[in-house]
mmCIF file with all atom_site columns, C-alpha atoms in Angstrom:
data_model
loop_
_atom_site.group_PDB
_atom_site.id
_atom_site.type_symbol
_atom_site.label_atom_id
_atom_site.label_alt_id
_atom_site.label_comp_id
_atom_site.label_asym_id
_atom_site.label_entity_id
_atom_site.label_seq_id
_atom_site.pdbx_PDB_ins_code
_atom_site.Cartn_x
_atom_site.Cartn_y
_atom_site.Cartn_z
_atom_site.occupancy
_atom_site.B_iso_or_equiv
_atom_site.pdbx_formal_charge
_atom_site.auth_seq_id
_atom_site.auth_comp_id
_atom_site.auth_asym_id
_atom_site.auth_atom_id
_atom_site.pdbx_PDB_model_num
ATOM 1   C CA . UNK A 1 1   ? 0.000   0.000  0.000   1.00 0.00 ? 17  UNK A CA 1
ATOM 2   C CA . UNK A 1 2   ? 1.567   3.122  -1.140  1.00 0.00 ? 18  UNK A CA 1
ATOM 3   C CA . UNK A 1 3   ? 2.045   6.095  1.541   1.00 0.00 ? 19  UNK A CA 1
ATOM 4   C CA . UNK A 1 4   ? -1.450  7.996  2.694   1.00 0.00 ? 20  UNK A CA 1
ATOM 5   C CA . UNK A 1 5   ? -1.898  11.696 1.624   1.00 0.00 ? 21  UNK A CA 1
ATOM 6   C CA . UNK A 1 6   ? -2.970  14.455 4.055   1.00 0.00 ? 22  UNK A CA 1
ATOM 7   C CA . UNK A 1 7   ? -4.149  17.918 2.945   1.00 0.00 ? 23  UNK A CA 1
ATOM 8   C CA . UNK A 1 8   ? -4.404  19.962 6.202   1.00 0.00 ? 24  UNK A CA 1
ATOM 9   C CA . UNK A 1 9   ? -4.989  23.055 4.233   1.00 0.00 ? 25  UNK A CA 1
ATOM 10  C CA . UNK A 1 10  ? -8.233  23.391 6.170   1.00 0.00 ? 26  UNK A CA 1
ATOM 11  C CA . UNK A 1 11  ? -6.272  24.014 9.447   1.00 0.00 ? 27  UNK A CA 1
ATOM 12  C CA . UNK A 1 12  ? -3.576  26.435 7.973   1.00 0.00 ? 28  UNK A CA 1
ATOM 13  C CA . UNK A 1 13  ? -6.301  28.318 6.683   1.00 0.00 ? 29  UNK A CA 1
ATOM 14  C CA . UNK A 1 14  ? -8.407  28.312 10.441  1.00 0.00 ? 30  UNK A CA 1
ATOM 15  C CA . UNK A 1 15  ? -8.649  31.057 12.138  1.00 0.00 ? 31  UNK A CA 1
ATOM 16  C CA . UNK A 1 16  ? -5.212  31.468 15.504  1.00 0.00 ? 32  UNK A CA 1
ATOM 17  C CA . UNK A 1 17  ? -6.131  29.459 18.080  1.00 0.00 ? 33  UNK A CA 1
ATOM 18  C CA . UNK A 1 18  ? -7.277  31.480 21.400  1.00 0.00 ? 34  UNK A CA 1
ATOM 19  C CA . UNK A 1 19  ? -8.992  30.325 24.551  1.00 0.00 ? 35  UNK A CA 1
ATOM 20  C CA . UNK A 1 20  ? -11.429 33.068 26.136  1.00 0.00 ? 36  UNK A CA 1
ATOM 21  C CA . UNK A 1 21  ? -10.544 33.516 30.351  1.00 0.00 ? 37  UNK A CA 1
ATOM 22  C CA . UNK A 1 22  ? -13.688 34.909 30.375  1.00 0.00 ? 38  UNK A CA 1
ATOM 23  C CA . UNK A 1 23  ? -17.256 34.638 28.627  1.00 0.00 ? 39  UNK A CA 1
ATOM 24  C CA . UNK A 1 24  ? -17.319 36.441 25.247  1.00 0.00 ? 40  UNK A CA 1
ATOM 25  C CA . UNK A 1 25  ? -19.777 39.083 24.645  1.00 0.00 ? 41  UNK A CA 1
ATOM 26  C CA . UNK A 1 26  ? -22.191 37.978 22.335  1.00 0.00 ? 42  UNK A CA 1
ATOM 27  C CA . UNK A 1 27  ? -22.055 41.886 21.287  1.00 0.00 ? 43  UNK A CA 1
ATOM 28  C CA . UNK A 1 28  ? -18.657 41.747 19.741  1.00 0.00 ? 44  UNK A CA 1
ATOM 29  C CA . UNK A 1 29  ? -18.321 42.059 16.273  1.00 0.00 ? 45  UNK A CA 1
ATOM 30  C CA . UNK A 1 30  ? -14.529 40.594 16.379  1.00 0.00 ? 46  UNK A CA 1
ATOM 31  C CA . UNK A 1 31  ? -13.391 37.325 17.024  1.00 0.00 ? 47  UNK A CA 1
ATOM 32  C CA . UNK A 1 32  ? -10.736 38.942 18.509  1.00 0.00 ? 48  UNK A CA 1
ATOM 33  C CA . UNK A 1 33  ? -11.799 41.792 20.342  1.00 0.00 ? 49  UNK A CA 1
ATOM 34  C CA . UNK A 1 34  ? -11.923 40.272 23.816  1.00 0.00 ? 50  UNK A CA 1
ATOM 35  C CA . UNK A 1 35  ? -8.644  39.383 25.687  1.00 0.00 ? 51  UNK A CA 1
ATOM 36  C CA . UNK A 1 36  ? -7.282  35.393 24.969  1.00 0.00 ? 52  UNK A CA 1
ATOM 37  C CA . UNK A 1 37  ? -4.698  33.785 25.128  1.00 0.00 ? 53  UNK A CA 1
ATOM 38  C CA . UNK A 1 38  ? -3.001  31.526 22.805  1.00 0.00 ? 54  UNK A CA 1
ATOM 39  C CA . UNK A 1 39  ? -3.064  27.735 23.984  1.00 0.00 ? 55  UNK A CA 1
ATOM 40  C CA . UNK A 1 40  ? 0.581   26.204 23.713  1.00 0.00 ? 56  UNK A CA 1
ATOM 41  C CA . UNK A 1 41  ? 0.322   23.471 20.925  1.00 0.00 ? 57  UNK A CA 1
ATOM 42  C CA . UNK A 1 42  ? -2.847  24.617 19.391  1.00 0.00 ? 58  UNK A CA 1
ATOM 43  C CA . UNK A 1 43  ? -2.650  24.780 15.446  1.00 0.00 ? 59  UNK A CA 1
ATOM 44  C CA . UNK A 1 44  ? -5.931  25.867 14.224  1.00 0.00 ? 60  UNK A CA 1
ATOM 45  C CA . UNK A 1 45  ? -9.706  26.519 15.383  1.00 0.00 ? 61  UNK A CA 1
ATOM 46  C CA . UNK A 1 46  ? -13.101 26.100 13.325  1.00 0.00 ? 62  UNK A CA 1
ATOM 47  C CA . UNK A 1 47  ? -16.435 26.684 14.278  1.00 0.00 ? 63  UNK A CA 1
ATOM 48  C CA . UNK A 1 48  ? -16.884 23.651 16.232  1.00 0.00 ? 64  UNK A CA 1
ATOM 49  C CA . UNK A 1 49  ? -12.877 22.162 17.300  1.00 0.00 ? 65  UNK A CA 1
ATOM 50  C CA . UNK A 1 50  ? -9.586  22.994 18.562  1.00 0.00 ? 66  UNK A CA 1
ATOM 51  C CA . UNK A 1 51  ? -6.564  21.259 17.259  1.00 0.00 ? 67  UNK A CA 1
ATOM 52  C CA . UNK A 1 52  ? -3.525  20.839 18.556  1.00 0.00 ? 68  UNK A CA 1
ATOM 53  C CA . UNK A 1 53  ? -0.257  19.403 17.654  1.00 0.00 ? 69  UNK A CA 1
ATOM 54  C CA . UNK A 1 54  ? 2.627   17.970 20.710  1.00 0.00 ? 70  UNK A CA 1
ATOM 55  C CA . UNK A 1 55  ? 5.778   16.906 18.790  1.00 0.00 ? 71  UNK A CA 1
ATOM 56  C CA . UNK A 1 56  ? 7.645   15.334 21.862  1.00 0.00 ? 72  UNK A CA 1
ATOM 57  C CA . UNK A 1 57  ? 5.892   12.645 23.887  1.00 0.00 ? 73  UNK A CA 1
ATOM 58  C CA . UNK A 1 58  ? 6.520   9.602  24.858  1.00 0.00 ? 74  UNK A CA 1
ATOM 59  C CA . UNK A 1 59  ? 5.835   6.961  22.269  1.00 0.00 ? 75  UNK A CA 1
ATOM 60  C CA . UNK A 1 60  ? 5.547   9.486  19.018  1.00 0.00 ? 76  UNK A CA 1
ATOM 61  C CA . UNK A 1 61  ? 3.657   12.595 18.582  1.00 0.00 ? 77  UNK A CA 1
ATOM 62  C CA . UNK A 1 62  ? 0.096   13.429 18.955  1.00 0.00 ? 78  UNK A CA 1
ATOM 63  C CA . UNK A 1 63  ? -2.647  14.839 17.497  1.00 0.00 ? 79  UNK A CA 1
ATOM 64  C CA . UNK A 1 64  ? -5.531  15.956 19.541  1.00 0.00 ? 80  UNK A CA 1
ATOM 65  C CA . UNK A 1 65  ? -8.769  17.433 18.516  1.00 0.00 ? 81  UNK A CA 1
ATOM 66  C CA . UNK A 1 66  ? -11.682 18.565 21.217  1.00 0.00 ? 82  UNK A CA 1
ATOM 67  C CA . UNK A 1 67  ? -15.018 20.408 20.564  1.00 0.00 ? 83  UNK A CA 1
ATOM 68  C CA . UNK A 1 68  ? -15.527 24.154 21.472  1.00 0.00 ? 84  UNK A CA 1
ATOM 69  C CA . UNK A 1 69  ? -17.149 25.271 24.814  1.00 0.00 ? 85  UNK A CA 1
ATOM 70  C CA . UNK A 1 70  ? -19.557 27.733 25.162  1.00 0.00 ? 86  UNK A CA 1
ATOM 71  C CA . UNK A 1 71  ? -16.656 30.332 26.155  1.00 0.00 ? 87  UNK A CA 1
ATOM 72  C CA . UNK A 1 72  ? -14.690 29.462 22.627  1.00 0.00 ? 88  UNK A CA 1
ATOM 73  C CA . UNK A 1 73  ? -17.784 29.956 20.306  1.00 0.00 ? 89  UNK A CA 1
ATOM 74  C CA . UNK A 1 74  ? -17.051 32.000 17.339  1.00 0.00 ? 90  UNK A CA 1
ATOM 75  C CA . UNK A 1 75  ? -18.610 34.885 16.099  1.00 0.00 ? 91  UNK A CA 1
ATOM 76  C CA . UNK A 1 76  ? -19.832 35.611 12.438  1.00 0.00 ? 92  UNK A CA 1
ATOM 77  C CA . UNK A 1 77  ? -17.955 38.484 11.064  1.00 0.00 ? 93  UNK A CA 1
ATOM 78  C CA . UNK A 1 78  ? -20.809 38.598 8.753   1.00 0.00 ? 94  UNK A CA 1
ATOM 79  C CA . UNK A 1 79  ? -23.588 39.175 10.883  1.00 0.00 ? 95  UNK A CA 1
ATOM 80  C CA . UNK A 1 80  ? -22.166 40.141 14.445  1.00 0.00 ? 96  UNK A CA 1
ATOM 81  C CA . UNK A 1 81  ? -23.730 36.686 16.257  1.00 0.00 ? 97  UNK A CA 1
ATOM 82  C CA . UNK A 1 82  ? -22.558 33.830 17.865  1.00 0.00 ? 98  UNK A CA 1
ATOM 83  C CA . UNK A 1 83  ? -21.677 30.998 15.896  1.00 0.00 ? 99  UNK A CA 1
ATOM 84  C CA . UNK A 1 84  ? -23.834 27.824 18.166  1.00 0.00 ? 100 UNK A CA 1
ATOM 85  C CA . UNK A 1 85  ? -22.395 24.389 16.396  1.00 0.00 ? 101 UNK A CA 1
ATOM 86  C CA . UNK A 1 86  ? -24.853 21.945 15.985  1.00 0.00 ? 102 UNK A CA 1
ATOM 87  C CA . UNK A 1 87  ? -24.986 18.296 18.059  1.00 0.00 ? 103 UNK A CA 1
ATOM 88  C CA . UNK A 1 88  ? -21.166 19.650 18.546  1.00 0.00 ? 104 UNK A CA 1
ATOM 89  C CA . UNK A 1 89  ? -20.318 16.371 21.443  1.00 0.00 ? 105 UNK A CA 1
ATOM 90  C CA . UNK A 1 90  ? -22.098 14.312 19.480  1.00 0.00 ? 106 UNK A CA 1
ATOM 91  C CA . UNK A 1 91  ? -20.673 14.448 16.080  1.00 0.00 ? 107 UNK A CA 1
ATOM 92  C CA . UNK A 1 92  ? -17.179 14.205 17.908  1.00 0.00 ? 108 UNK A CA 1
ATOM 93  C CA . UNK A 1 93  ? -18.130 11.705 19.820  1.00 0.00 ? 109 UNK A CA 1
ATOM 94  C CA . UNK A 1 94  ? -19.392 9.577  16.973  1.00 0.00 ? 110 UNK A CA 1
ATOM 95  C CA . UNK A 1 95  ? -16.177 10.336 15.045  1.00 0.00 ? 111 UNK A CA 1
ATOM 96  C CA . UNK A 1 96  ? -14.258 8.386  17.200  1.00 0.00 ? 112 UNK A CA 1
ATOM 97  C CA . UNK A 1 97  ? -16.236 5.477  17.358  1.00 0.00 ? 113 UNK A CA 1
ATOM 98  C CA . UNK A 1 98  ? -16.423 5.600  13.539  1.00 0.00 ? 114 UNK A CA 1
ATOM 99  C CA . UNK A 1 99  ? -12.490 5.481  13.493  1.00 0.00 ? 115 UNK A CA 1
ATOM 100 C CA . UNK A 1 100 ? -12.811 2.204  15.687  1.00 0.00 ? 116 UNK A CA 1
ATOM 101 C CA . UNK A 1 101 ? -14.985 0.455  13.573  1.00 0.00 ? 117 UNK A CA 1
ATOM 102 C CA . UNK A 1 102 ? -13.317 1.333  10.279  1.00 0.00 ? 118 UNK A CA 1
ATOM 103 C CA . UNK A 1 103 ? -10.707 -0.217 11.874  1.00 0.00 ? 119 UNK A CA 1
ATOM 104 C CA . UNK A 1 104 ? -12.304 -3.105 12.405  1.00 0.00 ? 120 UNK A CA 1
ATOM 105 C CA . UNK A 1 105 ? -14.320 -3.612 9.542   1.00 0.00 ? 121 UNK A CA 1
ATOM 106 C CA . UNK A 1 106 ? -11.827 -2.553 6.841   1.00 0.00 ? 122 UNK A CA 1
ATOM 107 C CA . UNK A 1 107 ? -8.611  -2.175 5.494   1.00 0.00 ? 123 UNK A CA 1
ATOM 108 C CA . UNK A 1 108 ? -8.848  1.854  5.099   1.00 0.00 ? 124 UNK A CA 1
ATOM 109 C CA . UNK A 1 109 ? -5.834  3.458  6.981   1.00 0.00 ? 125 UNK A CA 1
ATOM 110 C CA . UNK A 1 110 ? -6.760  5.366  9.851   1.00 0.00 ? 126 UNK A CA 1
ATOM 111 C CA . UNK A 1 111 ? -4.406  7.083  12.559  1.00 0.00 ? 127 UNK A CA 1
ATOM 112 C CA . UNK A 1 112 ? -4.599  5.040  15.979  1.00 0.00 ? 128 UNK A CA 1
ATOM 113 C CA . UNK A 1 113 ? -6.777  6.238  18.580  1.00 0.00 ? 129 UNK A CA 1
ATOM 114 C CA . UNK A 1 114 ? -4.579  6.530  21.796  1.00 0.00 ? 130 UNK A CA 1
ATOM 115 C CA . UNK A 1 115 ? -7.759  7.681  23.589  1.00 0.00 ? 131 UNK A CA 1
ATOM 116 C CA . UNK A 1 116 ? -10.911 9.532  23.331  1.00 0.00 ? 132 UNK A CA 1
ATOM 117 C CA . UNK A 1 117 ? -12.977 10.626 26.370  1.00 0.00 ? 133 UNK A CA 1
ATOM 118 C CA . UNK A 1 118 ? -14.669 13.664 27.758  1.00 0.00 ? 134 UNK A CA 1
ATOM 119 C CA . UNK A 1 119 ? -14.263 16.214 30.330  1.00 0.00 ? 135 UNK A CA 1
ATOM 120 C CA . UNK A 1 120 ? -16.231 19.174 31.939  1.00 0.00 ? 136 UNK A CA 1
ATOM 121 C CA . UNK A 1 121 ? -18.189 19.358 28.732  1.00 0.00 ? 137 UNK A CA 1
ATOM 122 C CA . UNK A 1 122 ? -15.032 18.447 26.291  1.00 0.00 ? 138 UNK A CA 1
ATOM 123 C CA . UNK A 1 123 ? -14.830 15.858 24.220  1.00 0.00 ? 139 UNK A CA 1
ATOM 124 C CA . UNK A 1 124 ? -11.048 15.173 23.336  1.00 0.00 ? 140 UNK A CA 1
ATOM 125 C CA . UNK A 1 125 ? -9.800  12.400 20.648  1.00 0.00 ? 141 UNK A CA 1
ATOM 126 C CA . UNK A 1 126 ? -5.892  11.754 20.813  1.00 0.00 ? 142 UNK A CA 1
ATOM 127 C CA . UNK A 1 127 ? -4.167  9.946  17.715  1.00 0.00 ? 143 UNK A CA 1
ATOM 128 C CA . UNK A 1 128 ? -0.604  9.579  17.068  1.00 0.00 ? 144 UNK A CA 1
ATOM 129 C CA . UNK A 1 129 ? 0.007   12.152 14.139  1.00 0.00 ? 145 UNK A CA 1
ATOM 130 C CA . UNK A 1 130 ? 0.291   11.136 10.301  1.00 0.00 ? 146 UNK A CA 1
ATOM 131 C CA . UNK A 1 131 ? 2.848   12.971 8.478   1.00 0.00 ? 147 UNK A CA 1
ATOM 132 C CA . UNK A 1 132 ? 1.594   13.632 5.134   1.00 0.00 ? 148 UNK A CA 1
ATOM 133 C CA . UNK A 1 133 ? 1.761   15.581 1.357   1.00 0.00 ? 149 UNK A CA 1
ATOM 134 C CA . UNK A 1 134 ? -0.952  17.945 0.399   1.00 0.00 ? 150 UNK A CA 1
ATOM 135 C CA . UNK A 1 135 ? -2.716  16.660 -2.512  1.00 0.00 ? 151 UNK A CA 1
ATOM 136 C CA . UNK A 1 136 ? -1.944  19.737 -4.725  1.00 0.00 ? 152 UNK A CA 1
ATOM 137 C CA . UNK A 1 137 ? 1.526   19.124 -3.566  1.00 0.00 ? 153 UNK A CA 1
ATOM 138 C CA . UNK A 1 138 ? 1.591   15.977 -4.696  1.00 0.00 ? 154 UNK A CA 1
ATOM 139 C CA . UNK A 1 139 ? 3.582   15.183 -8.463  1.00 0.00 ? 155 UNK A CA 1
ATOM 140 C CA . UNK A 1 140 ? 0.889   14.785 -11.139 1.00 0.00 ? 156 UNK A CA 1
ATOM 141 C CA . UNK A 1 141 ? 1.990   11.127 -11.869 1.00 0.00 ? 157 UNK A CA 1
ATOM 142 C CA . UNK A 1 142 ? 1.803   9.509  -8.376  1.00 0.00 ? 158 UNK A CA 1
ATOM 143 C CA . UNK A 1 143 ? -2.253  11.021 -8.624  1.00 0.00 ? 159 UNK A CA 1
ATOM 144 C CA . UNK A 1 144 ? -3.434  8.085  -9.929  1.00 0.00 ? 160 UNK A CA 1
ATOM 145 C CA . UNK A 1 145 ? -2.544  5.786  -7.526  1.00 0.00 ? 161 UNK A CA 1
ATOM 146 C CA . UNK A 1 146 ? -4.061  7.861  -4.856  1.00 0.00 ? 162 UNK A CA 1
ATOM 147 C CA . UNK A 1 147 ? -6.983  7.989  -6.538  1.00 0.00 ? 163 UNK A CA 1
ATOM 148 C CA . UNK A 1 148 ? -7.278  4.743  -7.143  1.00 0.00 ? 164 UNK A CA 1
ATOM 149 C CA . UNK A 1 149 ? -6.895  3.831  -3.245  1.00 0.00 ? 165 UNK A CA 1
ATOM 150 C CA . UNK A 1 150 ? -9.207  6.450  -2.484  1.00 0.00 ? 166 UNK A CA 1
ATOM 151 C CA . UNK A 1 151 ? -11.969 4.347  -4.900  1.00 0.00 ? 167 UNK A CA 1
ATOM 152 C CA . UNK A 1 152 ? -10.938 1.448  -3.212  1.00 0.00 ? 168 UNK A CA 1
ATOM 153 C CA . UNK A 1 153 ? -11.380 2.686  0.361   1.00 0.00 ? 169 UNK A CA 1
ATOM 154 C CA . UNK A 1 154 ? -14.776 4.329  -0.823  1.00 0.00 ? 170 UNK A CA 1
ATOM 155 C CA . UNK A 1 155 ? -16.156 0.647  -2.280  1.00 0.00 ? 171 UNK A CA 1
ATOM 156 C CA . UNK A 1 156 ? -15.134 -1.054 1.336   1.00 0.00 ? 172 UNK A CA 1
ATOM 157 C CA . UNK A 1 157 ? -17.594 1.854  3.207   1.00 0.00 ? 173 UNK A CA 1
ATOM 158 C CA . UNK A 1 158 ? -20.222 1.555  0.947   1.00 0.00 ? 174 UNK A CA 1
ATOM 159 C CA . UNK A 1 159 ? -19.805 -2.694 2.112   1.00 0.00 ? 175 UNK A CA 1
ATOM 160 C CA . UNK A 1 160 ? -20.779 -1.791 5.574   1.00 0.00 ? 176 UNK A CA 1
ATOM 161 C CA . UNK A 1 161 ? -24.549 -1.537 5.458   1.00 0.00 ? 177 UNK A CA 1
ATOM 162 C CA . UNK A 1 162 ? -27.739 -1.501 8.445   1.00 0.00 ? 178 UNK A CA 1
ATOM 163 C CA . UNK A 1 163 ? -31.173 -1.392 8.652   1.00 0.00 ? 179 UNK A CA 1
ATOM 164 C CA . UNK A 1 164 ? -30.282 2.126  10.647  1.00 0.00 ? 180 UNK A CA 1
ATOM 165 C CA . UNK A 1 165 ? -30.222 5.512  9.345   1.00 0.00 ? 181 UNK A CA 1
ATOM 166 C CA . UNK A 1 166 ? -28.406 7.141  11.564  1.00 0.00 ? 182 UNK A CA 1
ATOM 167 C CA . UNK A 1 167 ? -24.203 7.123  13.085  1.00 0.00 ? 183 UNK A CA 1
ATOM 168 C CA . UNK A 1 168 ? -22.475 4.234  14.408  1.00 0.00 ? 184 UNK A CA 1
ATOM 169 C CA . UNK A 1 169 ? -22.332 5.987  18.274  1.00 0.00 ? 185 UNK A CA 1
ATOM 170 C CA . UNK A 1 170 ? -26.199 5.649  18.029  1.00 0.00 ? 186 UNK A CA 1
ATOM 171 C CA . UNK A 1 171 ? -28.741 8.501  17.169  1.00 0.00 ? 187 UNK A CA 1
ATOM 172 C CA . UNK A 1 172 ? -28.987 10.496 13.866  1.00 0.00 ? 188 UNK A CA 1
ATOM 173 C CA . UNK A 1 173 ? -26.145 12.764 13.299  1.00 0.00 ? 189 UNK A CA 1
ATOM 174 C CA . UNK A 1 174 ? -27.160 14.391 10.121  1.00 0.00 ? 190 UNK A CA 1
ATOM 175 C CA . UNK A 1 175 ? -24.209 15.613 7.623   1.00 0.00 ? 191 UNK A CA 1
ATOM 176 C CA . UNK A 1 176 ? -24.248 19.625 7.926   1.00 0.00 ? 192 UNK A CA 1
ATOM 177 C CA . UNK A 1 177 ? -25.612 20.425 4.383   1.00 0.00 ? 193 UNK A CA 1
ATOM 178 C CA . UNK A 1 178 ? -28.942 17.862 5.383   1.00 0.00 ? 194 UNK A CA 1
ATOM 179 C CA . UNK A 1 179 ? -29.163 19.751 8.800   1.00 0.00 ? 195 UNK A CA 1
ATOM 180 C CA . UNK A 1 180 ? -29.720 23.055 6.719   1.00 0.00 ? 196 UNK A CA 1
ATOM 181 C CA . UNK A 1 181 ? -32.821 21.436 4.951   1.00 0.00 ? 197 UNK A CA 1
ATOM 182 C CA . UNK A 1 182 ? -34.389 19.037 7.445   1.00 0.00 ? 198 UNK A CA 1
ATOM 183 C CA . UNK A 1 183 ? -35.958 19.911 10.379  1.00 0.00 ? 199 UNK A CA 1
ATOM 184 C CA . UNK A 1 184 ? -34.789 18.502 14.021  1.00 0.00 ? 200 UNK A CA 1
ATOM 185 C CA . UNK A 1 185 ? -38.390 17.485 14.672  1.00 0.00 ? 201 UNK A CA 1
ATOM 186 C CA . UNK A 1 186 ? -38.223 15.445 11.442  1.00 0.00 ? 202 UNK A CA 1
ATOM 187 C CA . UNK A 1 187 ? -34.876 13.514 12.519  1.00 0.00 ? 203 UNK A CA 1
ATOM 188 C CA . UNK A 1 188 ? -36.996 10.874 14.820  1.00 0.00 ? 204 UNK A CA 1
ATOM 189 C CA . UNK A 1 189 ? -39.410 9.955  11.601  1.00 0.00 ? 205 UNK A CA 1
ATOM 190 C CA . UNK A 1 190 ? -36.608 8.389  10.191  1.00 0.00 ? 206 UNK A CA 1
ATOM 191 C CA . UNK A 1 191 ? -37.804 4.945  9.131   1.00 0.00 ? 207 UNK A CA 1
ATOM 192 C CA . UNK A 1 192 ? -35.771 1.649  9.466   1.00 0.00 ? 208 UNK A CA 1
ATOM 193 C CA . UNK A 1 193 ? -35.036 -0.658 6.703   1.00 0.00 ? 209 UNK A CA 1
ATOM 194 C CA . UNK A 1 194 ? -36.379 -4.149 6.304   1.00 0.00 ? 210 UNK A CA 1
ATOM 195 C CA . UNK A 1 195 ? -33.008 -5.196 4.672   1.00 0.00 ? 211 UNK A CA 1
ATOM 196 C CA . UNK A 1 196 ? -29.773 -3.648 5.184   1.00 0.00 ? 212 UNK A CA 1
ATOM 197 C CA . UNK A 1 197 ? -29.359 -1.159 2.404   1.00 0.00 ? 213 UNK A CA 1
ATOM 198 C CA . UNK A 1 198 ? -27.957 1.705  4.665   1.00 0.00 ? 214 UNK A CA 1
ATOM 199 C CA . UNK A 1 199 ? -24.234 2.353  3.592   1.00 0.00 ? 215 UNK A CA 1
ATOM 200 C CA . UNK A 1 200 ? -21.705 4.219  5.184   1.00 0.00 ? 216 UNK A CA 1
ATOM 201 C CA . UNK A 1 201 ? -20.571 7.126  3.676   1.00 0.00 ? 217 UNK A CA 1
ATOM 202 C CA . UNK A 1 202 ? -18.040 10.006 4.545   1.00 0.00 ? 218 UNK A CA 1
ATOM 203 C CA . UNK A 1 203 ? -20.396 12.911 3.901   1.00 0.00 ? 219 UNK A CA 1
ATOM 204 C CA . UNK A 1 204 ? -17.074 15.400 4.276   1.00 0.00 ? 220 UNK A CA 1
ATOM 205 C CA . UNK A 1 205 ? -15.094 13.801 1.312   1.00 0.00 ? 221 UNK A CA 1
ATOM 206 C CA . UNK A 1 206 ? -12.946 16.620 -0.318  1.00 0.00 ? 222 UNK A CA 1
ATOM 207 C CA . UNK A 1 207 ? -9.310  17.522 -1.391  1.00 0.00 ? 223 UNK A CA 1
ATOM 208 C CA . UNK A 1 208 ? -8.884  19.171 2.197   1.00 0.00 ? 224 UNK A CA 1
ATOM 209 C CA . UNK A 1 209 ? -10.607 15.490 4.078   1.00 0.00 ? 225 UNK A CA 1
#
């Protein structure tokens, strides 16, 4: 199996990472206005996580990733208000357990979960850390290949079928563009299937996933 290619353009691109020592204002129209401070070994925040990066530690270096508290929300520089993720412990909750059974149903290379758990309200996931190429970095004729695993690793998920809508943690996590469009009082009319013809699918696959 050739070597697995990372784009982490998505972080790079993120917004510093900060952590509030007090509330934010909901009245702030910057997501800097109010005094932070930077976190040591934080690389990048989104809407929803923090990510951080620790080089030197026993046994190889980390990658962590935690969702946002309350405090940490972002604010839209669009329209002034506070940024409220959706389901935000349970779509990071359900992203570890999906790591843990892709990694035991299937041959699709994912990092190694040294542990996930949750505390006061965050839910942290710790992997070792997966050096990797950006895919626009990447020489036009090793492409194929990569493209070819990718099709590969796509055909094994869409093997792993249920009679469930809904994530492997339990519940309906719905992917962010079907949020926009279906109501939460709709989610529990979700009907089961007689025969398994529920696949798994990614729902976030990109150049920067």
């Amino acid at each position: 199996m050739t070597e697995k290619y990372v784009d982490n353009s998505d972080l790079r691109d993120a917004e510093p990472a900060y952590m509030h020592t007090v509330a934010p204002d909901p009245r702030r129209l910057e997501s800097l206005d109010n005094p932070r401070v930077q976190e040591e070994g934080c690389i990048g925040i989104t809407s929803e996580k923090k990510y951080y990066e620790y080089p030197d530690v026993p046994g190889g270096s980390v990658f962590i990733k935690r969702n946002l508290t309350p405090s940490e929300f972002l604010v839209s520089r669009a329209t002034g208000c506070l940024v409220l993720p959706d389901m935000i412990i349970e779509r990071i909750r359900n992203e570890a357990a999906t790591i843990r059974y892709i990694q035991a149903h299937t041959t699709i290379p994912t990092p190694n979960i040294r542990c996930a758990f949750e505390d006061h309200g965050r839910f942290y996931i710790i992997t070792d850390f997966v050096a990797g190429v950006a895919l626009s970095q990447l020489p036009d004729e090793h492409k194929p290949v990569v493209f070819a695993e990718l099709q590969e690793y796509i055909a094994q998920m869409r093997m792993l079928k249920s009679t469930v809508m809904g994530s492997v943690a339990g519940g309906v996590v719905l992917p962010y563009r079907l949020g926009e469009v279906i109501p939460a009082d709709e989610i529990p009319k979700l009907r089961d299937a007689p025969t398994p013809e529920f696949v798994m699918c990614h729902n976030d696959r990109s150049r920067q996933s």
